[in-house]
Every structure is written in C-alpha cells, then in structure tokens.
Coordinates of C-alpha atoms in Angstrom, one line a residue:
X1 CA -0.3 0.0 -0.1
X2 CA 2.8 2.3 0.9
X3 CA 4.8 1.5 -2.1
X4 CA 2.0 2.2 -4.4
X5 CA 1.6 6.1 -2.7
X6 CA 5.8 6.1 -3.3
X7 CA 5.7 5.3 -6.8
X8 CA 1.9 7.2 -7.5
X9 CA 3.8 10.2 -6.0
X10 CA 6.8 10.0 -8.4
X11 CA 5.0 9.7 -10.9
X12 CA 3.1 13.0 -10.2
X13 CA 5.8 14.3 -9.8
X14 CA 8.1 13.1 -13.1
X15 CA 4.5 14.2 -15.4
X16 CA 4.8 18.2 -13.8
X17 CA 8.4 18.0 -14.4
X18 CA 7.6 16.9 -17.8
X19 CA 4.9 19.4 -18.5
X20 CA 7.2 22.2 -17.2
X21 CA 9.8 21.5 -19.1
X22 CA 7.3 22.0 -22.1
X23 CA 5.8 25.2 -21.1
X24 CA 9.7 26.2 -21.5
X25 CA 10.6 25.9 -17.9
X26 CA 14.1 25.0 -17.0
X27 CA 14.3 22.0 -14.6
X28 CA 14.9 22.4 -11.0
X29 CA 18.3 22.7 -10.9
X30 CA 18.3 25.4 -13.4
X31 CA 15.6 27.2 -11.5
X32 CA 17.5 27.2 -8.6
X33 CA 20.5 28.7 -10.1
X34 CA 22.6 25.4 -10.5
X35 CA 24.7 25.2 -13.9
X36 CA 22.0 23.8 -16.6
X37 CA 22.1 20.9 -19.3
X38 CA 23.9 21.9 -22.2
X39 CA 21.2 21.8 -24.3
X40 CA 20.3 24.6 -22.4
X41 CA 23.5 26.2 -22.4
X42 CA 23.0 26.2 -25.9
X43 CA 19.6 27.6 -26.6
X44 CA 20.2 30.2 -23.7
X45 CA 23.2 31.6 -25.6
X46 CA 21.5 31.9 -29.5
X47 CA 18.6 33.6 -27.8
X48 CA 21.2 35.6 -25.6
X49 CA 23.2 36.4 -29.1
X50 CA 19.5 37.6 -31.0
X51 CA 19.2 39.8 -27.7
X52 CA 22.5 42.2 -28.5
X53 CA 21.9 41.5 -31.9
X54 CA 18.5 43.1 -31.7
X55 CA 20.1 45.8 -28.9
X56 CA 22.5 46.8 -31.4
X57 CA 20.2 47.3 -34.5
X58 CA 17.4 49.1 -32.1
X59 CA 20.2 51.7 -31.0
X60 CA 21.9 52.4 -34.4
X61 CA 20.7 55.9 -34.8
X62 CA 22.3 57.0 -31.9
X63 CA 25.6 56.1 -32.8
X64 CA 26.0 58.7 -35.5
X65 CA 24.3 61.1 -34.2
X66 CA 25.7 64.4 -32.1
X67 CA 25.2 65.9 -28.8
X68 CA 22.4 68.0 -27.8
X69 CA 21.7 71.5 -26.2
X70 CA 19.7 69.7 -23.0
X71 CA 23.0 68.9 -20.6
X72 CA 25.0 67.6 -23.0
X73 CA 27.0 71.1 -23.0
X74 CA 27.1 71.5 -19.1
X75 CA 28.0 68.3 -18.7
X76 CA 30.8 67.4 -21.8
X77 CA 31.4 69.9 -24.4
X78 CA 31.6 73.5 -22.6
X79 CA 32.9 71.4 -18.8
X80 CA 35.7 72.9 -18.5
X81 CA 36.3 70.0 -15.7
X82 CA 37.3 67.4 -18.6
X83 CA 39.9 69.2 -20.2
X84 CA 41.4 70.1 -16.8
X85 CA 44.4 67.9 -16.3
X86 CA 43.1 67.2 -12.6
X87 CA 40.1 68.1 -13.2
X88 CA 38.4 64.5 -11.9
X89 CA 40.0 65.7 -8.9
X90 CA 37.2 68.0 -8.7
X91 CA 34.4 65.8 -9.0
X92 CA 35.2 63.0 -6.1
X93 CA 35.1 66.5 -3.6
X94 CA 31.6 66.9 -2.5
X95 CA 32.5 70.3 -1.2
X96 CA 33.1 71.2 -4.9
X97 CA 30.6 72.0 -6.4
X98 CA 32.2 73.3 -9.8
X99 CA 30.6 70.0 -11.1
X100 CA 26.6 70.2 -12.6
X101 CA 26.1 67.0 -9.7
X102 CA 28.1 64.5 -7.3
X103 CA 28.3 61.7 -9.7
X104 CA 32.0 61.5 -9.4
X105 CA 32.1 57.8 -11.8
X106 CA 29.9 60.0 -14.3
X107 CA 31.4 62.5 -15.0
X108 CA 35.2 60.9 -13.9
X109 CA 34.3 58.8 -17.5
X110 CA 33.9 62.3 -19.1
X111 CA 37.5 63.1 -18.3
X112 CA 38.5 60.1 -19.6
X113 CA 36.9 59.3 -22.8
X114 CA 37.4 63.2 -23.8
X115 CA 41.9 61.8 -23.3
X116 CA 40.6 59.3 -25.9
X117 CA 38.6 61.2 -28.6
X118 CA 38.7 64.8 -27.4
X119 CA 34.2 65.9 -28.1
X120 CA 33.5 63.4 -31.1
X121 CA 30.5 62.3 -30.4
X122 CA 30.4 59.1 -31.6
X123 CA 32.8 57.9 -28.9
X124 CA 30.7 58.3 -25.6
X125 CA 27.6 57.0 -27.7
X126 CA 29.3 54.0 -28.5
X127 CA 30.2 54.0 -24.6
X128 CA 26.2 54.5 -23.7
X129 CA 25.4 52.0 -25.7
X130 CA 27.9 49.3 -24.2
X131 CA 27.0 49.8 -21.2
X132 CA 23.3 49.3 -22.0
X133 CA 24.5 46.0 -23.8
X134 CA 26.6 45.1 -20.7
X135 CA 23.4 45.7 -18.8
X136 CA 21.2 43.6 -21.5
X137 CA 23.0 40.4 -21.0
X138 CA 23.2 40.6 -17.3
X139 CA 19.1 41.2 -17.4
X140 CA 19.3 37.8 -19.5
X141 CA 21.2 35.9 -17.1
X142 CA 19.2 36.9 -13.8
X143 CA 16.0 35.9 -15.7
X144 CA 17.7 32.2 -16.4
X145 CA 18.3 32.0 -12.7
X146 CA 15.1 33.0 -11.5
X147 CA 14.0 30.0 -13.2
X148 CA 12.7 31.7 -16.5
X149 CA 13.8 29.8 -19.6
X150 CA 15.6 30.7 -22.4
X151 CA 13.0 32.4 -24.4
X152 CA 11.1 33.6 -21.3
X153 CA 14.5 35.6 -20.4
X154 CA 15.2 36.8 -23.3
X155 CA 11.7 38.5 -22.9
X156 CA 12.8 40.5 -19.4
X157 CA 16.0 41.1 -21.9
X158 CA 13.9 42.1 -25.2
X159 CA 11.5 44.5 -22.5
X160 CA 14.5 46.2 -20.7
X161 CA 16.6 46.3 -23.6
X162 CA 14.5 47.8 -26.5
X163 CA 11.4 49.4 -24.6
X164 CA 11.1 52.4 -26.6
X165 CA 11.0 54.7 -22.6
X166 CA 14.6 53.2 -22.5
X167 CA 15.8 55.1 -25.7
X168 CA 16.6 57.9 -23.6
X169 CA 18.8 57.0 -20.8
X170 CA 21.2 55.4 -24.1
X171 CA 21.1 57.8 -26.6
X172 CA 21.0 60.8 -24.6
X173 CA 25.2 61.6 -23.5
X174 CA 24.0 63.0 -20.1
X175 CA 21.9 60.1 -19.1
X176 CA 25.3 58.1 -19.1
X177 CA 24.4 58.3 -15.0
X178 CA 22.1 55.4 -16.1
X179 CA 24.0 53.4 -18.5
X180 CA 26.4 53.8 -15.9
X181 CA 24.6 53.0 -13.2
X182 CA 22.1 50.6 -14.4
X183 CA 25.5 48.9 -15.0
X184 CA 26.7 48.6 -11.8
X185 CA 23.2 48.1 -9.5
X186 CA 22.9 44.1 -12.3
X187 CA 26.4 43.4 -11.5
X188 CA 25.5 44.1 -8.2
X189 CA 22.2 42.7 -8.3
X190 CA 24.1 39.2 -9.7
X191 CA 27.0 39.6 -7.1
X192 CA 24.2 39.5 -4.9
X193 CA 22.8 36.3 -6.0
X194 CA 25.9 34.1 -6.0
X195 CA 26.7 35.3 -2.5
X196 CA 23.2 34.0 -1.5
X197 CA 23.0 31.2 -3.5
X198 CA 26.7 30.3 -2.4
X199 CA 26.3 31.4 1.3
X200 CA 29.7 34.4 0.3
X201 CA 31.0 36.3 1.8
X202 CA 33.0 37.4 -0.9
X203 CA 30.0 38.1 -3.5
X204 CA 28.9 39.6 -0.9
X205 CA 31.8 42.0 -1.0
X206 CA 31.6 42.2 -4.6
X207 CA 27.8 43.1 -4.8
X208 CA 28.2 46.4 -2.3
X209 CA 31.3 47.6 -4.2
X210 CA 29.4 47.2 -7.8
X211 CA 26.2 49.0 -5.2
X212 CA 28.5 51.6 -4.1
X213 CA 29.4 52.3 -7.7
X214 CA 26.1 52.6 -8.8
X215 CA 25.2 54.8 -6.1
X216 CA 28.2 57.2 -7.2
X217 CA 26.8 57.1 -11.0
X218 CA 23.1 58.3 -9.6
X219 CA 21.5 57.9 -6.5
X220 CA 17.6 57.1 -8.3
X221 CA 19.1 53.3 -7.6
X222 CA 18.7 53.8 -3.8
X223 CA 16.0 51.8 -2.8
X224 CA 17.3 48.4 -5.2
X225 CA 19.1 46.5 -3.2
X226 CA 15.5 45.7 -1.4
X227 CA 14.4 44.5 -4.8
X228 CA 17.7 41.7 -4.4
X229 CA 15.5 40.2 -1.1
X230 CA 12.6 39.9 -3.3
X231 CA 13.4 38.1 -6.4
X232 CA 15.4 35.6 -3.6
X233 CA 11.9 35.6 -1.7
X234 CA 10.3 34.7 -5.4
X235 CA 12.5 32.5 -6.2
X236 CA 12.1 29.8 -3.7
X237 CA 8.6 29.8 -3.3
X238 CA 7.9 29.5 -7.2
X239 CA 10.6 26.5 -6.5
X240 CA 7.7 25.4 -3.4
X241 CA 10.3 26.0 -1.1
X242 CA 9.3 27.1 2.3
X243 CA 10.1 30.4 3.4
X244 CA 12.1 30.0 6.7
X245 CA 10.7 32.7 9.3
X246 CA 14.3 34.1 9.8
X247 CA 14.5 35.6 5.9
X248 CA 13.6 38.8 6.5
X249 CA 15.5 39.2 9.4
X250 CA 18.3 37.7 8.6
X251 CA 17.5 39.5 4.9
X252 CA 17.6 42.6 6.7
X253 CA 20.5 42.3 8.4
X254 CA 22.5 41.8 5.0
X255 CA 20.8 44.7 3.8
X256 CA 21.7 47.0 6.4
X257 CA 24.9 47.5 4.7
X258 CA 23.8 49.1 1.4
X259 CA 21.2 50.7 2.8
X260 CA 23.1 52.7 5.3
X261 CA 25.4 53.5 1.9
X262 CA 22.0 54.6 -0.2
X263 CA 21.2 57.2 2.7
X264 CA 24.3 58.8 3.2
X265 CA 24.9 58.4 -1.1
X266 CA 21.2 60.2 -1.1
X267 CA 21.6 62.8 1.3
X268 CA 24.9 64.5 -0.2
X269 CA 23.3 64.7 -3.4
X270 CA 20.5 66.7 -2.0
X271 CA 22.7 68.8 -0.6
X272 CA 25.0 69.2 -3.3
X273 CA 21.8 69.8 -5.7
X274 CA 19.8 72.0 -3.6
X275 CA 22.9 74.2 -2.6
X276 CA 22.8 74.8 -6.5
X277 CA 19.3 74.8 -7.4
X278 CA 17.0 74.8 -4.4
X279 CA 14.2 73.7 -5.8
X280 CA 10.7 74.7 -6.0
X281 CA 8.3 74.6 -2.7
X282 CA 5.0 72.1 -2.8
X283 CA 2.9 71.3 -0.5
X284 CA 3.1 66.9 0.9
X285 CA -0.7 67.3 -0.7
X286 CA 0.5 68.2 -3.6
X287 CA 3.7 66.0 -3.4
X288 CA 0.8 63.6 -3.2
X289 CA -0.8 64.2 -6.5
X290 CA 2.5 64.4 -7.9
X291 CA 3.7 61.6 -6.9
X292 CA 0.5 59.0 -7.9
X293 CA -0.1 61.1 -10.8
X294 CA 3.0 60.4 -11.9
X295 CA 3.1 56.6 -10.9
X296 CA 0.0 56.2 -13.1
X297 CA 2.1 57.9 -15.8
X298 CA 4.6 55.7 -16.0
X299 CA 2.6 53.0 -16.1
X300 CA 0.1 54.1 -18.8
X301 CA 3.6 55.1 -20.8
X302 CA 5.1 51.4 -19.9
X303 CA 1.7 49.5 -21.4
X304 CA 1.3 52.0 -24.7
X305 CA 4.0 54.2 -26.0
X306 CA 3.2 56.3 -27.8
X307 CA 3.2 59.7 -28.2
X308 CA 7.0 59.5 -26.4
X309 CA 9.0 62.6 -25.4
X310 CA 12.2 63.6 -24.0
X311 CA 10.8 66.1 -22.0
X312 CA 7.1 66.3 -21.2
X313 CA 4.9 70.0 -20.6
X314 CA 5.0 70.7 -16.9
X315 CA 1.8 69.5 -14.9
X316 CA 0.4 72.2 -13.6
X317 CA -1.2 70.3 -10.2
X318 CA -4.3 72.0 -8.9
X319 CA -6.1 70.0 -5.4
X320 CA -9.0 71.3 -5.9
X321 CA -9.9 70.2 -10.0
X322 CA -11.1 66.5 -9.6
X323 CA -8.7 65.7 -12.3
X324 CA -6.0 65.5 -10.6
X325 CA -7.6 62.6 -7.9
X326 CA -8.3 60.3 -10.7
X327 CA -4.3 59.1 -10.4
X328 CA -4.6 58.3 -6.5
X329 CA -8.1 56.5 -7.0
X330 CA -6.4 53.9 -9.3
X331 CA -3.4 53.6 -7.2
X332 CA -5.7 52.7 -4.2
X333 CA -7.2 50.1 -6.3
X334 CA -4.7 48.4 -7.8
X335 CA -3.0 48.0 -4.2
X336 CA -6.1 46.3 -2.7
X337 CA -6.4 44.4 -5.4
X338 CA -2.8 43.0 -5.5
X339 CA -3.6 41.9 -1.5
X340 CA -6.7 40.5 -2.4
X341 CA -5.1 38.4 -4.8
X342 CA -1.5 38.1 -3.1
X343 CA -1.8 34.4 -3.2
X344 CA -2.9 34.2 -6.4
X345 CA -0.5 36.4 -8.4
X346 CA 2.5 34.5 -9.0
X347 CA 5.4 35.5 -6.7
X348 CA 8.0 36.7 -9.6
X349 CA 5.0 39.3 -10.5
X350 CA 4.8 40.6 -7.6
X351 CA 8.7 40.9 -7.1
X352 CA 8.4 42.1 -10.8
X353 CA 6.6 45.0 -9.7
X354 CA 7.5 46.0 -6.2
X355 CA 10.8 46.5 -8.5
X356 CA 9.1 49.0 -10.8
X357 CA 7.6 50.9 -7.8
X358 CA 10.9 51.0 -5.8
X359 CA 12.8 52.0 -8.8
X360 CA 10.5 54.5 -9.5
X361 CA 10.1 55.8 -5.8
X362 CA 12.9 58.3 -5.4
X363 CA 12.1 60.4 -8.5
X364 CA 8.4 60.4 -8.2
X365 CA 8.5 64.1 -6.2
X366 CA 8.4 62.9 -2.5
X367 CA 10.7 64.1 -2.4
X368 CA 11.4 67.8 -4.9
X369 CA 14.7 67.6 -6.4
X370 CA 15.4 70.2 -10.4
X371 CA 14.2 68.6 -12.7
X372 CA 11.2 69.7 -11.6
X373 CA 11.5 73.3 -12.8
X374 CA 10.5 71.5 -16.3
X375 CA 8.3 68.6 -15.6
X376 CA 7.5 66.4 -12.6
X377 CA 8.1 63.1 -15.2
X378 CA 10.4 62.1 -18.2
X379 CA 11.2 58.7 -19.9
X380 CA 14.8 58.5 -18.6
X381 CA 13.5 58.0 -14.7
X382 CA 12.2 53.9 -16.0
X383 CA 15.1 52.9 -17.4
X384 CA 15.7 50.9 -13.8
X385 CA 12.1 49.8 -13.4
X386 CA 12.5 47.7 -16.5
X387 CA 14.0 45.1 -15.3
X388 CA 10.6 44.7 -13.5
X389 CA 8.0 44.9 -16.1
X390 CA 10.2 42.7 -18.2
X391 CA 10.2 40.4 -15.1
X392 CA 6.3 40.4 -14.6
X393 CA 5.6 40.1 -18.7
X394 CA 7.8 36.7 -18.8
X395 CA 6.5 35.4 -15.3
X396 CA 3.2 36.1 -17.2
X397 CA 4.3 34.7 -20.3
X398 CA 5.2 31.6 -18.6
X399 CA 2.0 31.0 -17.4
X400 CA 0.3 31.1 -20.6
X401 CA 2.9 28.9 -22.3
X402 CA 1.9 26.6 -19.2
X403 CA -1.4 26.1 -19.4
X404 CA -0.3 26.7 -24.1
X405 CA -2.0 29.7 -24.5
X406 CA 0.6 31.6 -26.2
X407 CA 4.1 29.5 -27.5
X408 CA 6.7 31.2 -25.6
X409 CA 9.1 31.7 -28.3
X410 CA 6.5 33.4 -30.8
X411 CA 5.8 35.9 -28.3
X412 CA 9.3 36.9 -27.3
X413 CA 10.6 37.2 -30.8
X414 CA 7.1 39.4 -32.2
X415 CA 7.4 41.3 -29.1
X416 CA 10.9 42.1 -29.7
X417 CA 10.5 42.8 -33.3
X418 CA 8.0 45.6 -32.3
X419 CA 10.0 47.4 -29.3
X420 CA 12.7 47.2 -31.4
X421 CA 11.3 49.0 -34.5
X422 CA 10.3 51.6 -31.9
X423 CA 13.3 51.8 -30.7
X424 CA 14.9 52.8 -33.6
X425 CA 11.9 55.5 -34.6
X426 CA 12.6 57.1 -31.6
X427 CA 16.4 56.8 -31.3
X428 CA 15.7 59.3 -34.7
X429 CA 14.9 62.0 -32.7
X430 CA 17.8 62.3 -31.1
X431 CA 20.2 62.5 -34.4
X432 CA 21.0 65.7 -33.4
X433 CA 19.7 68.9 -31.6
X434 CA 17.6 70.4 -33.9
X435 CA 15.5 66.9 -34.2
X436 CA 15.3 67.0 -30.3
X437 CA 14.0 69.7 -30.1
X438 CA 11.3 70.2 -33.2
X439 CA 10.7 66.2 -31.3
X440 CA 9.8 68.0 -27.8
X441 CA 7.9 70.8 -29.8
X442 CA 5.3 68.5 -31.4
X443 CA 4.2 67.2 -28.5
X444 CA 4.6 70.5 -26.5
X445 CA 3.8 73.6 -29.9
X446 CA 3.2 76.1 -27.1
X447 CA 5.7 75.3 -24.5
X448 CA 8.8 78.3 -23.5
X449 CA 11.6 75.1 -23.0
X450 CA 11.1 74.0 -27.0
X451 CA 10.6 76.7 -28.4
X452 CA 13.3 79.7 -26.7
X453 CA 16.2 76.3 -27.4
X454 CA 15.1 76.0 -31.0
X455 CA 15.0 80.0 -31.5
X456 CA 19.2 79.5 -29.3
X457 CA 19.7 76.9 -32.5
X458 CA 18.8 79.2 -35.1
X459 CA 20.6 82.1 -33.7
X460 CA 23.6 80.2 -33.3
X461 CA 23.1 79.7 -37.4
X462 CA 22.5 83.0 -37.6
X463 CA 18.5 82.3 -39.5
X464 CA 17.1 85.2 -37.9
X465 CA 13.5 84.7 -39.2
X466 CA 13.5 81.3 -38.1
X467 CA 15.1 82.4 -34.5
X468 CA 11.8 85.0 -34.4
X469 CA 9.4 83.1 -34.6
X470 CA 10.3 80.0 -31.8
X471 CA 11.7 83.2 -29.4
X472 CA 8.3 84.9 -30.0
X473 CA 6.0 82.1 -28.9
X474 CA 9.0 81.2 -26.1
X475 CA 8.1 84.7 -25.0
X476 CA 4.4 84.7 -24.9
X477 CA 5.0 81.1 -22.4
X478 CA 6.9 82.9 -20.4
X479 CA 5.6 87.0 -20.8
X480 CA 7.7 87.9 -17.4
X481 CA 11.0 86.5 -18.4
X482 CA 13.6 89.0 -19.3
X483 CA 16.1 86.9 -21.0
X484 CA 13.3 85.3 -23.1
X485 CA 11.8 88.4 -24.5
X486 CA 15.2 90.3 -24.9
X487 CA 16.5 87.3 -27.4
X488 CA 13.1 87.7 -28.9
X489 CA 14.0 91.5 -29.6
X490 CA 17.3 90.8 -31.0
X491 CA 16.5 88.1 -33.6
X492 CA 13.0 90.6 -34.5
X493 CA 15.7 93.8 -34.8
X494 CA 18.4 91.3 -37.4
X495 CA 15.5 90.0 -39.3
X496 CA 13.1 92.9 -39.8
X497 CA 15.1 96.4 -38.7
X498 CA 14.3 98.3 -35.2
X499 CA 11.0 100.0 -36.4
X500 CA 9.8 96.3 -36.4
X501 CA 11.5 95.8 -32.7
X502 CA 9.8 99.7 -31.7
X503 CA 6.5 98.6 -32.9
X504 CA 6.5 95.4 -31.1
X505 CA 7.2 97.0 -27.6
X506 CA 4.4 99.5 -28.2
X507 CA 2.3 96.6 -28.5
X508 CA 3.5 94.7 -25.5
X509 CA 3.4 97.3 -23.2
X510 CA -0.4 97.5 -23.5
X511 CA -0.9 94.5 -21.3
X512 CA 2.1 95.2 -19.3
X513 CA 2.8 99.3 -18.6
X514 CA 5.8 98.3 -16.3
X515 CA 7.7 95.5 -18.2
X516 CA 11.2 97.0 -17.9
X517 CA 12.8 95.5 -20.7
X518 CA 9.9 96.4 -23.4
X519 CA 10.7 99.9 -22.9
X520 CA 14.4 99.4 -22.2
X521 CA 14.5 97.6 -26.1
X522 CA 12.2 100.5 -27.1
X523 CA 14.8 102.5 -26.2
X524 CA 17.3 100.9 -28.4
X525 CA 16.0 100.8 -31.5
X526 CA 14.8 104.4 -31.2
X527 CA 17.6 105.6 -30.9
X528 CA 19.1 103.2 -34.3
X529 CA 16.7 105.2 -35.9
X530 CA 18.1 108.4 -34.7
X531 CA 15.0 109.5 -32.0
X532 CA 17.3 110.5 -29.3
X533 CA 14.5 112.1 -27.3
X534 CA 12.0 109.0 -27.5
X535 CA 14.7 106.9 -26.4
X536 CA 15.9 108.8 -23.5
X537 CA 12.0 109.0 -22.1
X538 CA 12.2 105.3 -22.7
X539 CA 15.2 104.6 -20.7
X540 CA 14.4 107.1 -17.8
X541 CA 10.8 104.2 -18.2
X542 CA 12.8 101.2 -18.3
X543 CA 15.1 102.6 -14.8
X544 CA 11.8 103.9 -12.8
X545 CA 10.3 100.0 -13.3
X546 CA 13.4 97.1 -13.3
X547 CA 14.5 96.4 -9.8
X548 CA 17.3 98.8 -8.8
X549 CA 20.5 96.4 -8.9
X550 CA 19.3 94.4 -12.1
X551 CA 20.8 94.6 -15.4
X552 CA 18.4 95.8 -17.5
X553 CA 18.5 99.0 -15.3
X554 CA 22.6 99.6 -15.0
X555 CA 22.3 99.1 -19.2
X556 CA 19.2 101.7 -19.2
X557 CA 21.3 104.0 -16.8
X558 CA 24.5 103.9 -19.3
X559 CA 22.4 104.3 -22.5
X560 CA 20.5 107.5 -20.6
X561 CA 24.3 108.8 -19.9
X562 CA 26.0 108.0 -23.0
X563 CA 22.7 109.4 -25.3
X564 CA 23.2 113.0 -22.8
X565 CA 26.7 113.3 -23.1
X566 CA 26.5 113.3 -26.9
X567 CA 27.0 116.8 -28.7
X568 CA 23.6 118.9 -29.7
X569 CA 24.6 119.5 -32.8
X570 CA 24.5 123.5 -32.8
X571 CA 26.6 125.3 -35.3
X572 CA 29.7 127.3 -33.2

C-alpha cells in the first residue's frame, strides 16, 4: 500500500517536471541557479546573441548622433573640468560645486573619454550603448537564474533593452548616469544572487562594491537592494520551497550596509543639488498628487508607449480639480487588488511589480529636485524599473505558456520586433540638436522650453527669421521673463530692423505697461532710428520700473548717460 503511494507520488512529480519543461521552464536544478544542461546552455546562448544583435540594431541611429543642447553642453562639450588634467579631482570632492552634480564616476568617465577621442560624440554614444548591452546581458542571465526558460529570459531582456522608454537613457550622452548606474546595479544584483546561493561573503562584498559604484553614478537606485531580497524570496516560492521565518530578519541584516550607504549618498546628492538649485516648494498634498499621477503616467507609458517625448509639459497641479484625484484612486484600487489576490499572483510578478515601484520612488516627487523645474515626469526615470516590467511580462508569459495559450518563443520574438522598431524610430529623434527639439515641440507646441531652445539653435546659425518665430512663442509662454523677451527683440531686430522692434515693444506694453525690458528694447530701437528724445524717455521708464540693482536698470542708466553726453549738434 505504502509502496503504491510512493510510486504514484513519483509518477505525479515526473509528470509535473515534464509538463514544466514542455511549457518552456527549465528543470528545478536550473531554476535554483545551478548549472543547466548543455542543451539549455546552447539555447540560452543563442537567445542572448539574438537579444544583443536586436539591441544594437535598435540603437544604430545613436552611434552617428551628435550632442544635444540639453545638458550635454554642461556635462561635456562646455565642461572645463573634463579638459583640465586635474579636473577629475573636483568630481570626487563633494564640497566642490563646479561639477553639475555629485556623480563622480559619470564625470570621471567623460574626463577619460575626452583624453581618448576629444569631443567626438560617436565615442560617447558608443560607450553608452556598450554599457546598455552589458546591462542587457546581465538582465538575461539574472532571468535564467530566476528560473525562466531561455525564451522567457529573452523576453525579460527584450523589455529591458528594447522598450522605447529606454531610448533616452542610451541616446542621451548626459544620461550616462543611467547607463553606468544600471550596469553596476545589475552587477551588484548578480553578485548578491551568487552570494545568497553560495553563502559567500566574497560575493556579498563584490555586490556591495558594485552597488556603491552604481550610487556614485546615480542615487536613484538607492532602494533597489530591497529588490535583491524580493527576487530571492520569489525564487524560493516559485520552486515550492518553504521560506523560513528568519528569512526577512537575516536579509534585513544583510542589507543594512547597502541601505546605510544609500542614505549617506542620497543626503550628499540632495545637499549638493539643493545648494546649487533650490527646488520649488510644494505642499505635502501637492507632492502626493504629483507622485500618484506620475506613477499612473509611467504605468500607461509602459503599456502604451505612444507620444513619448524627452521632455513632457509640466502639469499644473490643482488639488481642487477632480481630475488630479483620479490617479490616487487608481493607485488605491491597484494596491487593494494586489493585496486581495496576493496568494494567487505569481511570486515573480509580485517581485517585478515591487522592483518597478522601488526604482521610481526616489523620483516621484516625495522629495522635490531640480528636474521638477521643467517637468514632473521623464522617460529616463524608468530605466531601472524596466527590469521589473520584464520579469512581470515573462512570468505572465510563462504561466500562459504552461497552459499552452501562448507559444513563448514566437511571442518573445514578435514583442522584440515591435519594441525594437519603436526604439529605432525614437532614437532617430536624438540624431542632432534640431531633431531633438523639434520632437519635443511636437508634444508641447506652445511650450517655453522647446521654442526657446529652437530659437537659440537658429540664433547660433544666424537664421534670424526662424529664431524670431520661436523666440516669439517662447516669450508669449513666459511673458515676465526678461532674458526671453530680449532674445526675441534681438532676433526681430536682425530679421526686420529696429522699426519692427519698436512696434513690437509698443504692442507688448499695452498689456504689460510696467515691463522694463520692453522700454529698454524700444529705447535701443528708437536710438537706432535717430529718435533720441523718445529713446531717453524709454530709458527713464526702464530705470523706473526695473529692480534697482538689475542688469536692465544698469544698462538703461548707461544708455541714458551716453545719450545725454552726445553733442547737441548746435553750430559754433
């Protein structure tokens, strides 16, 4: 009787292993992170090579791209520290405020590259792509260790590497921060996994050092060590192991050094950036609405990546408007649903969703930072979180494959082709400065940022009619900004002459009668037209309405003094 039960149990276990293998999942030895069989190795290698080739093809437009004037000038092309032989020392000194940010590994990489290929943008773009390829390979390997089949692991890597929201992190030279941080973060993840499976302090130390390097590249990754533990838990649950009660206590102790380092470097980053660029003040209610709306925005961008932009228009958050409370409601419903069905949802899905959230928490607006001056959301903030999305997609795909509803290899290939095509198209918008800002303007045609930067682009090319067109829109978007109005007046003067400037200023003053720059620019135009008396009157009004110590007041006084010092023109 007992032997019959044992035979029945062995038969059922064998049947389950066979079914799992047919569904595209590796046997239990592979799921536990042990060395898979040679046939599986060969299949995994083929899928990995295919993934890397697809990634290179998707990002080919970036290899011949130029720099864009959206931080690239501050980080690289006009950064005197990368030209200075001792400039690297400033990058590693947190008290030195000459670097744009305290991300010493990032700026040290620029410093080194400048010595290798100067300001040739191709080298910088190639390094970004190489780092992304390295991260992609590690994402694939991690997925294999998590117990996914080769095809499902390809799915994890494809979502991470080829989703179009990732393009900004690879195509933008200034986002070396993401590419470098992501590379070291995934290396830390891999080393931590080896440490837990082999009970090795050496691998744990390697993981800590790699994580330190990731934080020295970008501190957005500060919470992701928690994800290391979550995927370990998910792996044990997926393989049917009992998770010991001491698991979380032991894991917490292991992660203390990681999280302590995160806290230290996060504090240093906040101090460094807030000293240079004090953030805008938002109430806690506004921060809550920003965070929840941003989270829903990111989820929708992942699910349906249409209308992507490097810079999105900034939201005008109004707590009194009902529309801003829809996102908090959706987040609340989603959290309740996950909690209610937590015993039904596959562990790797839960771990993937947690990773997605942990990667975004630092940039949701709980602690405001400088980028919020321009927008509350950005595609490049999703870079680290997309590994979690890949895990969710692969886990769901594996479950559907087990039920023979979806053939995983075909689905993975089709998804990679779609995502790769979208990324190739998105990468084309980064090929030069003009393409970049025209793409931004498509999503924000009346916005200040794209129009002002397009105006600057055509100003450098001395294409004054085009510069006038964009500066006018920028000035209308920021009607109280002195520097924008003066760029508009300058372009208009070169394009159509001083009379056009005088007429424009007169019209502007009808709606803003105390706007000092308009009086100054009209005075300059009238002086050019030989209307000295009228010009002097405009300079006096500019002095009256401009702040006392401002550049506008100083220039108006200087022009007024120069005008009064001119000869009167009487005969001797």
